[in-house]
Tab-separated table of C-alpha atoms in Angstrom:
chain	number	residue	atom	x	y	z
A	9	MET	CA	8.008	-3.258	-38.645
A	10	LYS	CA	11.213	-2.260	-40.396
A	11	SER	CA	10.954	1.377	-39.328
A	12	ALA	CA	10.202	0.515	-35.673
A	13	ALA	CA	12.629	0.337	-32.792
A	14	ILE	CA	12.136	-0.857	-29.230
A	15	ILE	CA	14.228	0.331	-26.293
A	16	GLY	CA	14.057	-0.940	-22.737
A	17	GLY	CA	15.160	0.506	-19.444
A	18	THR	CA	16.457	-1.506	-16.504
A	19	SER	CA	13.136	-1.875	-14.671
A	20	HIS	CA	11.794	-5.019	-16.374
A	21	PRO	CA	14.270	-6.782	-18.729
A	22	GLU	CA	12.270	-10.028	-18.757
A	23	LEU	CA	9.151	-8.307	-20.097
A	24	LEU	CA	11.291	-6.560	-22.726
A	25	ARG	CA	12.617	-9.937	-23.852
A	26	LEU	CA	9.128	-11.436	-24.131
A	27	ILE	CA	7.730	-8.501	-26.099
A	28	SER	CA	10.729	-8.424	-28.444
A	29	GLN	CA	10.336	-12.144	-29.158
A	30	ARG	CA	6.675	-11.705	-30.035
A	31	LEU	CA	7.412	-8.771	-32.338
A	32	GLY	CA	10.484	-10.348	-33.898
A	33	ILE	CA	12.516	-7.205	-33.213
A	34	LYS	CA	15.880	-7.040	-31.516
A	35	PRO	CA	15.953	-4.306	-28.844
A	36	CYS	CA	18.278	-1.384	-29.483
A	37	GLU	CA	21.570	-1.520	-27.655
A	38	VAL	CA	21.563	1.032	-24.859
A	39	SER	CA	24.177	1.806	-22.232
A	40	LEU	CA	22.622	2.837	-18.945
A	41	LYS	CA	25.228	3.998	-16.466
A	42	ARG	CA	25.183	5.662	-13.093
A	43	PHE	CA	27.901	8.133	-12.166
A	44	SER	CA	29.516	8.138	-8.742
A	45	ASN	CA	27.339	11.094	-7.733
A	46	GLY	CA	24.151	9.118	-8.519
A	47	GLU	CA	23.329	10.720	-11.870
A	48	THR	CA	21.984	8.521	-14.679
A	49	SER	CA	23.636	8.438	-18.101
A	50	VAL	CA	22.006	7.030	-21.259
A	51	GLU	CA	23.724	6.259	-24.564
A	52	ILE	CA	21.775	4.720	-27.488
A	53	HIS	CA	24.153	2.845	-29.786
A	54	ASP	CA	21.697	2.238	-32.662
A	55	SER	CA	20.296	4.922	-34.947
A	56	VAL	CA	16.697	5.990	-34.250
A	57	ARG	CA	16.517	8.683	-36.935
A	58	ASP	CA	13.044	8.805	-38.515
A	59	LYS	CA	12.003	5.654	-36.651
A	60	ASP	CA	8.914	4.795	-34.652
A	61	VAL	CA	10.454	4.269	-31.219
A	62	PHE	CA	8.777	2.385	-28.359
A	63	VAL	CA	10.394	2.813	-24.937
A	64	LEU	CA	9.472	0.119	-22.400
A	65	GLN	CA	9.818	1.082	-18.753
A	66	SER	CA	7.546	-0.040	-15.942
A	67	GLY	CA	7.400	1.043	-12.352
A	68	SER	CA	9.729	-0.860	-10.037
A	69	SER	CA	11.008	-0.957	-6.479
A	70	THR	CA	13.437	1.840	-7.477
A	71	VAL	CA	10.630	3.920	-8.932
A	72	ASN	CA	12.461	7.259	-9.015
A	73	ASP	CA	15.474	5.824	-10.849
A	74	SER	CA	13.207	4.041	-13.327
A	75	LEU	CA	11.227	7.195	-14.022
A	76	MET	CA	14.370	9.258	-14.522
A	77	GLU	CA	15.779	6.623	-16.882
A	78	LEU	CA	12.598	6.785	-18.948
A	79	LEU	CA	12.706	10.565	-19.211
A	80	ILE	CA	16.371	10.558	-20.265
A	81	ILE	CA	15.811	7.830	-22.871
A	82	ILE	CA	12.880	9.773	-24.348
A	83	SER	CA	14.980	12.931	-24.461
A	84	ALA	CA	17.849	11.032	-26.120
A	85	CYS	CA	15.498	9.654	-28.786
A	86	LYS	CA	14.095	13.108	-29.360
A	87	GLY	CA	17.612	14.424	-29.862
A	88	GLY	CA	18.285	11.509	-32.213
A	89	SER	CA	15.503	12.691	-34.564
A	90	ALA	CA	13.053	9.869	-33.860
A	91	ARG	CA	9.860	10.268	-35.883
A	92	ARG	CA	7.560	9.258	-33.001
A	93	ILE	CA	8.253	8.212	-29.413
A	94	THR	CA	5.816	5.987	-27.531
A	95	ALA	CA	6.301	5.298	-23.821
A	96	VAL	CA	5.110	1.770	-22.962
A	97	MET	CA	4.484	1.799	-19.211
A	98	PRO	CA	2.754	-1.431	-18.065
A	99	TYR	CA	2.546	-0.079	-14.516
A	100	PHE	CA	2.290	3.705	-14.381
A	101	PRO	CA	4.346	5.070	-11.441
A	102	TYR	CA	2.767	7.435	-8.920
A	103	SER	CA	-0.701	6.462	-10.162
A	104	LYS	CA	-2.037	6.347	-6.585
A	105	GLN	CA	-1.317	10.065	-6.203
A	106	SER	CA	-3.877	11.235	-8.745
A	107	LYS	CA	-5.803	13.646	-6.517
A	108	MET	CA	-5.468	15.834	-3.452
A	109	ARG	CA	-6.380	13.872	-0.340
A	110	LYS	CA	-5.623	16.712	2.035
A	111	TYR	CA	-4.839	20.374	1.760
A	112	ARG	CA	-1.406	21.139	0.256
A	113	ASP	CA	-1.036	17.613	-1.189
A	114	ALA	CA	0.624	17.321	-4.592
A	115	ILE	CA	-1.113	15.635	-7.531
A	116	THR	CA	2.061	13.760	-8.409
A	117	ALA	CA	0.561	11.684	-11.228
A	118	ARG	CA	-0.204	14.900	-13.129
A	119	MET	CA	3.373	16.056	-12.595
A	120	VAL	CA	4.678	12.780	-14.068
A	121	ALA	CA	2.432	13.318	-17.094
A	122	ASN	CA	3.873	16.819	-17.536
A	123	LEU	CA	7.429	15.494	-17.230
A	124	LEU	CA	6.812	12.916	-19.962
A	125	THR	CA	5.371	15.582	-22.251
A	126	VAL	CA	8.286	17.949	-21.665
A	127	ALA	CA	10.777	15.114	-22.280
A	128	GLY	CA	9.255	14.691	-25.741
A	129	VAL	CA	6.876	11.711	-25.632
A	130	ASP	CA	4.237	11.546	-28.380
A	131	HIS	CA	2.106	8.650	-27.167
A	132	ILE	CA	1.634	6.580	-23.988
A	133	ILE	CA	0.580	2.948	-23.700
A	134	THR	CA	-0.205	1.709	-20.199
A	135	LEU	CA	-2.304	-0.962	-18.527
A	136	ASP	CA	-5.000	-0.752	-15.846
A	137	LEU	CA	-4.432	2.766	-14.549
A	138	HIS	CA	-5.298	3.067	-10.877
A	139	ALA	CA	-7.699	5.875	-11.800
A	140	SER	CA	-8.808	5.993	-15.440
A	141	GLN	CA	-9.427	9.750	-15.268
A	142	MET	CA	-5.646	10.183	-15.138
A	143	GLN	CA	-5.760	10.127	-18.939
A	144	GLY	CA	-6.971	13.701	-18.686
A	145	PHE	CA	-3.602	14.749	-17.240
A	146	PHE	CA	-1.937	14.242	-20.621
A	147	THR	CA	-1.872	16.456	-23.688
A	148	ARG	CA	-0.740	13.418	-25.691
A	149	PRO	CA	-2.803	10.339	-26.679
A	150	VAL	CA	-3.042	7.664	-23.973
A	151	ASP	CA	-4.075	4.048	-24.571
A	152	ASN	CA	-5.134	2.452	-21.287
A	153	LEU	CA	-5.232	-1.295	-21.940
A	154	TYR	CA	-6.950	-3.863	-19.703
A	155	ALA	CA	-5.679	-7.075	-18.158
A	156	GLU	CA	-9.247	-8.284	-17.658
A	157	PRO	CA	-9.465	-10.480	-20.816
A	158	ASN	CA	-6.249	-12.314	-19.902
A	159	ILE	CA	-7.286	-12.737	-16.263
A	160	ALA	CA	-10.715	-14.012	-17.331
A	161	GLU	CA	-9.084	-16.515	-19.678
A	162	TRP	CA	-6.801	-17.705	-16.854
A	163	ILE	CA	-9.840	-18.226	-14.621
A	164	ARG	CA	-11.608	-20.313	-17.267
A	165	ARG	CA	-8.558	-22.541	-17.731
A	166	ASN	CA	-7.321	-22.918	-14.143
A	167	VAL	CA	-10.308	-22.640	-11.775
A	168	GLU	CA	-12.258	-25.893	-11.963
A	169	ASP	CA	-15.576	-24.600	-10.589
A	170	TRP	CA	-15.317	-21.099	-12.027
A	171	GLN	CA	-18.931	-21.211	-13.298
A	172	GLU	CA	-20.094	-21.165	-9.658
A	173	ALA	CA	-17.534	-18.639	-8.397
A	174	VAL	CA	-18.218	-15.136	-7.070
A	175	VAL	CA	-16.116	-12.080	-7.919
A	176	VAL	CA	-15.479	-10.022	-4.770
A	177	SER	CA	-14.111	-6.509	-4.290
A	178	LYS	CA	-12.304	-5.793	-1.028
A	179	SER	CA	-13.520	-2.177	-1.113
A	180	PRO	CA	-16.435	-0.229	-2.618
A	181	GLY	CA	-14.048	1.612	-4.946
A	182	GLY	CA	-13.456	-1.611	-6.866
A	183	ALA	CA	-17.131	-2.121	-7.672
A	184	LYS	CA	-16.744	-1.141	-11.323
A	185	ARG	CA	-13.804	-3.512	-11.717
A	186	VAL	CA	-15.519	-6.572	-10.229
A	187	THR	CA	-18.837	-5.967	-11.991
A	188	SER	CA	-16.998	-5.788	-15.305
A	189	MET	CA	-15.224	-9.077	-14.595
A	190	ALA	CA	-18.482	-10.652	-13.394
A	191	ASP	CA	-20.215	-9.608	-16.621
A	192	THR	CA	-17.351	-11.015	-18.707
A	193	LEU	CA	-17.561	-14.405	-16.974
A	194	GLY	CA	-21.315	-14.404	-16.357
A	195	LEU	CA	-20.863	-14.624	-12.579
A	196	GLU	CA	-22.314	-12.991	-9.490
A	197	PHE	CA	-20.352	-10.385	-7.564
A	198	ALA	CA	-20.088	-9.177	-3.974
A	199	LEU	CA	-18.595	-6.154	-2.218
A	200	CYS	CA	-16.689	-5.717	1.038
A	201	ASN	CA	-16.795	-2.475	2.986
A	202	THR	CA	-14.639	-1.417	5.913
A	203	ASP	CA	-16.407	0.841	8.399
A	204	ARG	CA	-14.782	3.533	10.498
A	205	SER	CA	-13.250	2.746	13.866
A	206	ARG	CA	-15.454	1.295	16.553
A	207	ARG	CA	-13.977	1.699	20.030
A	208	SER	CA	-14.322	-1.095	22.536
A	209	HIS	CA	-15.504	1.470	25.104
A	210	PHE	CA	-18.763	2.028	23.176
A	211	PRO	CA	-21.858	1.239	25.289
A	212	ARG	CA	-22.766	-2.425	25.283
A	213	SER	CA	-26.295	-1.483	24.202
A	214	MET	CA	-24.925	-0.242	20.847
A	215	ASP	CA	-23.186	-3.554	20.166
A	216	GLU	CA	-26.356	-5.396	21.150
A	217	SER	CA	-28.427	-3.250	18.796
A	218	ILE	CA	-26.083	-4.037	15.908
A	219	MET	CA	-26.282	-7.769	16.622
A	220	GLU	CA	-30.069	-7.545	16.889
A	221	GLU	CA	-30.335	-5.866	13.467
A	222	GLU	CA	-28.150	-8.593	11.934
A	223	HIS	CA	-30.280	-11.296	13.602
A	224	VAL	CA	-33.477	-9.822	12.118
A	225	SER	CA	-31.955	-9.597	8.630
A	226	ASN	CA	-30.614	-13.147	8.865
A	227	LYS	CA	-34.073	-14.534	9.740
A	228	GLN	CA	-35.395	-13.282	6.414
A	229	SER	CA	-33.208	-15.684	4.417
A	230	ASP	CA	-31.499	-19.031	4.894
A	231	HIS	CA	-28.439	-17.513	3.172
A	232	PRO	CA	-28.120	-13.906	4.364
A	233	ARG	CA	-26.503	-11.526	1.903
A	234	ILE	CA	-25.031	-9.181	4.523
A	235	HIS	CA	-22.286	-10.441	6.851
A	236	THR	CA	-20.487	-8.206	9.349
A	237	SER	CA	-17.405	-9.032	11.406
A	238	LYS	CA	-15.123	-7.204	13.786
A	239	TYR	CA	-11.374	-7.227	13.258
A	240	LEU	CA	-8.451	-6.243	15.423
A	241	LEU	CA	-4.693	-6.411	14.829
A	242	GLY	CA	-5.357	-7.248	11.174
A	243	HIS	CA	-7.451	-10.380	11.920
A	244	ILE	CA	-11.105	-11.240	12.404
A	245	VAL	CA	-12.044	-11.569	16.099
A	246	ASP	CA	-15.099	-12.802	17.979
A	247	ASP	CA	-17.656	-10.269	19.178
A	248	GLU	CA	-16.980	-11.248	22.782
A	249	GLU	CA	-13.352	-10.136	22.618
A	250	VAL	CA	-12.901	-6.708	24.226
A	251	VAL	CA	-9.720	-4.664	24.285
A	252	GLY	CA	-9.265	-1.586	26.411
A	253	THR	CA	-8.669	1.698	24.614
A	254	PRO	CA	-6.414	4.476	25.895
A	255	ALA	CA	-8.067	7.870	25.970
A	256	SER	CA	-5.224	9.319	23.892
A	257	ASN	CA	-6.571	7.548	20.819
A	258	VAL	CA	-9.889	9.422	20.885
A	259	SER	CA	-8.327	12.640	19.652
A	260	GLU	CA	-6.790	10.713	16.753
A	261	ASP	CA	-10.260	9.552	15.635
A	262	CYS	CA	-11.625	13.076	15.919
A	263	GLN	CA	-8.814	14.318	13.715
A	264	LEU	CA	-9.588	11.643	11.102
A	265	GLU	CA	-13.272	12.549	11.106
A	266	ASN	CA	-12.424	16.222	10.599
A	267	THR	CA	-10.270	15.265	7.623
A	268	TYR	CA	-13.183	13.383	6.103
A	269	SER	CA	-15.526	16.306	6.670
A	270	GLN	CA	-13.174	18.475	4.614
A	271	GLY	CA	-12.915	16.129	1.643
A	272	GLY	CA	-16.002	13.890	1.878
A	273	CYS	CA	-15.827	10.149	2.304
A	274	PRO	CA	-12.352	8.613	2.422
A	275	SER	CA	-11.057	7.017	-0.750
A	276	ASP	CA	-10.007	3.366	-0.896
A	277	ASP	CA	-6.332	4.380	-0.696
A	278	GLU	CA	-7.018	6.508	2.378
A	279	GLU	CA	-9.023	3.691	3.946
A	280	GLU	CA	-6.195	1.210	3.353
A	281	GLU	CA	-3.618	3.583	4.798
A	282	LYS	CA	-5.827	4.132	7.837
A	283	ILE	CA	-6.074	0.372	8.369
A	284	MET	CA	-2.300	-0.008	8.081
A	285	SER	CA	-1.586	2.830	10.519
A	286	ALA	CA	-4.450	2.206	12.946
A	287	SER	CA	-3.767	1.827	16.647
A	288	ILE	CA	-3.481	-1.739	17.918
A	289	PHE	CA	-6.411	-0.892	20.237
A	290	THR	CA	-8.700	0.118	17.364
A	291	GLU	CA	-11.582	-2.178	16.512
A	292	ARG	CA	-13.035	-1.909	13.017
A	293	MET	CA	-15.876	-3.569	11.153
A	294	ILE	CA	-15.877	-5.305	7.770
A	295	THR	CA	-19.137	-6.044	5.946
A	296	LEU	CA	-19.758	-8.280	2.944
A	297	VAL	CA	-22.776	-7.598	0.758
A	298	GLY	CA	-23.449	-10.741	-1.268
A	299	ASP	CA	-23.681	-14.513	-0.906
A	300	VAL	CA	-20.462	-16.563	-1.136
A	301	ARG	CA	-21.442	-19.571	0.977
A	302	GLY	CA	-19.890	-22.761	-0.364
A	303	LYS	CA	-18.440	-20.954	-3.398
A	304	THR	CA	-14.997	-20.096	-4.722
A	305	THR	CA	-14.366	-16.376	-4.279
A	306	LEU	CA	-12.158	-14.339	-6.605
A	307	LEU	CA	-10.933	-11.439	-4.451
A	308	MET	CA	-9.866	-8.787	-6.946
A	309	ASP	CA	-8.112	-5.420	-7.013
A	310	ASP	CA	-6.019	-3.554	-9.571
A	311	MET	CA	-2.838	-3.852	-7.513
A	312	ILE	CA	-1.600	-6.024	-4.648
A	313	GLU	CA	0.723	-3.858	-2.589
A	314	ASN	CA	-0.054	-4.410	1.099
A	315	PRO	CA	-1.317	-7.702	2.560
A	316	THR	CA	-3.462	-6.494	5.461
A	317	THR	CA	-6.711	-5.679	3.666
A	318	PHE	CA	-6.545	-8.870	1.588
A	319	ILE	CA	-5.928	-11.045	4.654
A	320	ILE	CA	-8.785	-9.426	6.583
A	321	ALA	CA	-11.166	-9.856	3.645
A	322	ALA	CA	-10.081	-13.475	3.089
A	323	GLU	CA	-10.576	-14.360	6.757
A	324	HIS	CA	-14.009	-12.730	6.741
A	325	LEU	CA	-15.062	-14.559	3.569
A	326	VAL	CA	-14.058	-17.990	4.888
A	327	LYS	CA	-14.670	-17.752	8.659
A	328	ARG	CA	-17.845	-15.668	8.704
A	329	CYS	CA	-19.353	-15.960	5.234
A	330	GLY	CA	-18.728	-19.638	4.510
A	331	ALA	CA	-16.696	-19.243	1.335
A	332	LYS	CA	-15.199	-22.445	-0.044
A	333	ARG	CA	-11.839	-20.886	-0.887
A	334	VAL	CA	-10.293	-17.512	-1.739
A	335	ILE	CA	-8.136	-16.686	-4.750
A	336	VAL	CA	-6.517	-13.244	-4.613
A	337	MET	CA	-6.146	-11.630	-8.037
A	338	GLY	CA	-4.690	-8.339	-9.287
A	339	SER	CA	-3.261	-6.678	-12.368
A	340	HIS	CA	-0.093	-5.367	-10.710
A	341	GLY	CA	1.796	-7.485	-8.172
A	342	ILE	CA	3.811	-4.833	-6.356
A	343	PHE	CA	4.304	-6.871	-3.137
A	344	GLN	CA	6.061	-4.270	-0.994
A	345	ASN	CA	8.243	-5.437	1.902
A	346	ASN	CA	6.903	-8.775	3.249
A	347	CYS	CA	3.569	-8.622	1.430
A	348	LEU	CA	4.025	-11.805	-0.596
A	349	ARG	CA	5.300	-13.743	2.425
A	350	ASP	CA	2.346	-12.667	4.566
A	351	LEU	CA	-0.136	-13.615	1.848
A	352	GLU	CA	1.600	-16.974	1.476
A	353	ASN	CA	1.317	-17.610	5.224
A	354	CYS	CA	-2.414	-16.839	5.296
A	355	ASN	CA	-4.265	-20.160	5.502
A	356	TYR	CA	-7.439	-18.600	4.101
A	357	ILE	CA	-5.819	-17.663	0.772
A	358	GLU	CA	-5.397	-20.565	-1.630
A	359	GLN	CA	-3.691	-18.800	-4.532
A	360	ILE	CA	-2.318	-15.393	-5.573
A	361	VAL	CA	-2.630	-14.439	-9.246
A	362	VAL	CA	-1.071	-11.364	-10.874
A	363	THR	CA	0.193	-10.322	-14.298
A	364	ASN	CA	3.859	-9.632	-15.058
A	365	THR	CA	3.471	-5.869	-15.516
A	366	TYR	CA	5.593	-5.262	-12.414
A	367	PRO	CA	9.011	-6.930	-11.940
A	368	ILE	CA	9.062	-9.616	-9.259
A	369	LYS	CA	12.359	-10.892	-7.931
A	370	PRO	CA	13.249	-14.377	-9.219
A	371	GLN	CA	14.029	-15.500	-5.674
A	372	ALA	CA	10.513	-14.594	-4.544
A	373	LEU	CA	9.035	-16.457	-7.500
A	374	ALA	CA	11.092	-19.553	-6.746
A	375	GLN	CA	10.156	-19.597	-3.057
A	376	SER	CA	6.448	-18.943	-3.582
A	377	THR	CA	4.035	-21.885	-3.664
A	378	LYS	CA	0.841	-19.883	-4.202
A	379	LEU	CA	1.888	-17.247	-6.742
A	380	ALA	CA	0.810	-17.595	-10.384
A	381	LEU	CA	1.920	-15.162	-13.112
A	382	ILE	CA	-0.163	-14.250	-16.157
A	383	ASP	CA	1.956	-13.217	-19.120
A	384	ILE	CA	0.739	-9.864	-20.439
A	385	SER	CA	3.446	-9.447	-23.070
A	386	GLY	CA	1.072	-10.554	-25.843
A	387	VAL	CA	-1.280	-7.642	-25.172
A	388	LEU	CA	1.531	-5.094	-25.100
A	389	ALA	CA	3.217	-6.527	-28.200
A	390	GLU	CA	-0.037	-6.462	-30.159
A	391	ALA	CA	-0.692	-2.893	-29.007
A	392	ILE	CA	2.776	-1.877	-30.231
A	393	ARG	CA	2.236	-3.599	-33.576
A	394	ARG	CA	-1.186	-2.041	-34.116
A	395	THR	CA	0.053	1.399	-33.081
A	396	HIS	CA	2.964	1.183	-35.507
A	397	ASN	CA	0.707	0.071	-38.379
A	398	GLY	CA	-1.979	2.628	-37.624
A	399	GLU	CA	-4.593	-0.006	-36.706
A	400	SER	CA	-7.295	0.230	-34.041
A	401	ILE	CA	-6.486	-1.263	-30.633
A	402	SER	CA	-10.086	-1.438	-29.377
A	403	PHE	CA	-9.936	-5.127	-30.319
A	404	LEU	CA	-7.582	-5.653	-27.356
A	405	PHE	CA	-10.130	-4.472	-24.795
A	406	LYS	CA	-12.155	-7.702	-25.059
A	407	LYS	CA	-9.730	-10.268	-26.486
A	408	ALA	CA	-7.006	-12.108	-24.562
A	409	HIS	CA	-3.518	-12.390	-26.080
């Protein structure tokens, strides 16, 4: 790789070091400065003329600064007569804003794709896009790699009874992800679904009818495959617990239902936001379809950003469904605010497993007793090598590195 060069921004220096070691390439020296007025300045000290340049920059807690750095570095390489510029973005920023949820919403992920193209990028390498159809936003080739082979390999090596485990999605939108992992490992899978708000002022007869339907379904099997629980304040509660509901909250529910009628069923992101912003008086229902009794459950999603939905699902799996233990797994460990601390404090979660696509503060890593990191640098390094040599990367979709 004599004609290749690798440049890293400030978002994830540790991942840059790991990839450079695997490739045997020393990263180009770059000066990244910030003027007193907040503007970013980039100066590349090594020549990139007629070179195959790979720019590594992942999303981070300072996402706007990281994105601007990436754009400026790409533009600087373009001005330096680089032969080809590839943006290596392990976590693609703004990937959750890939469609209009409401009227007058911006499709920000498409705008980021346009910005990269205008800056001069020729190729994009990323990993586990939040929505795979985002590849259609680009007019340049996009290689969307998968963390699944590495996660599956970690499960085989570190989960003792993995042959009897069940892969669980915390939302219906993750069905494709968990079924793919279940097929890779030869395991069963299950799905969780969060229903719309149920007010405690509903007639008692409705609650009784729901319980009667569950009782009938449970009589058909010693191990029922449908389990429903009620949760309040982010935790599973008993059916007997009743909380009064102010009348002012009714109009809020009506407004949410009107929003859904405009755009169909809510997406998983909308559902998670609704859970996070729900009134403390709002009762909601969570349902598991599948059998996890006495088994290890692998609760999976593409990113772990907020703790609430994971904690609710973990409590439901253990308290109501009889799961042996819960391991939370994701490709991108974003851990906003106190997310990691809250997951650590949840007694129903045994371990938290993520890849190192997203930078995690060393202090948080040192203090955590449940967090395990999967090194993804091998996949990215091999993708860079194969791209530079003109080789196929489809081999990486099924093989761990």
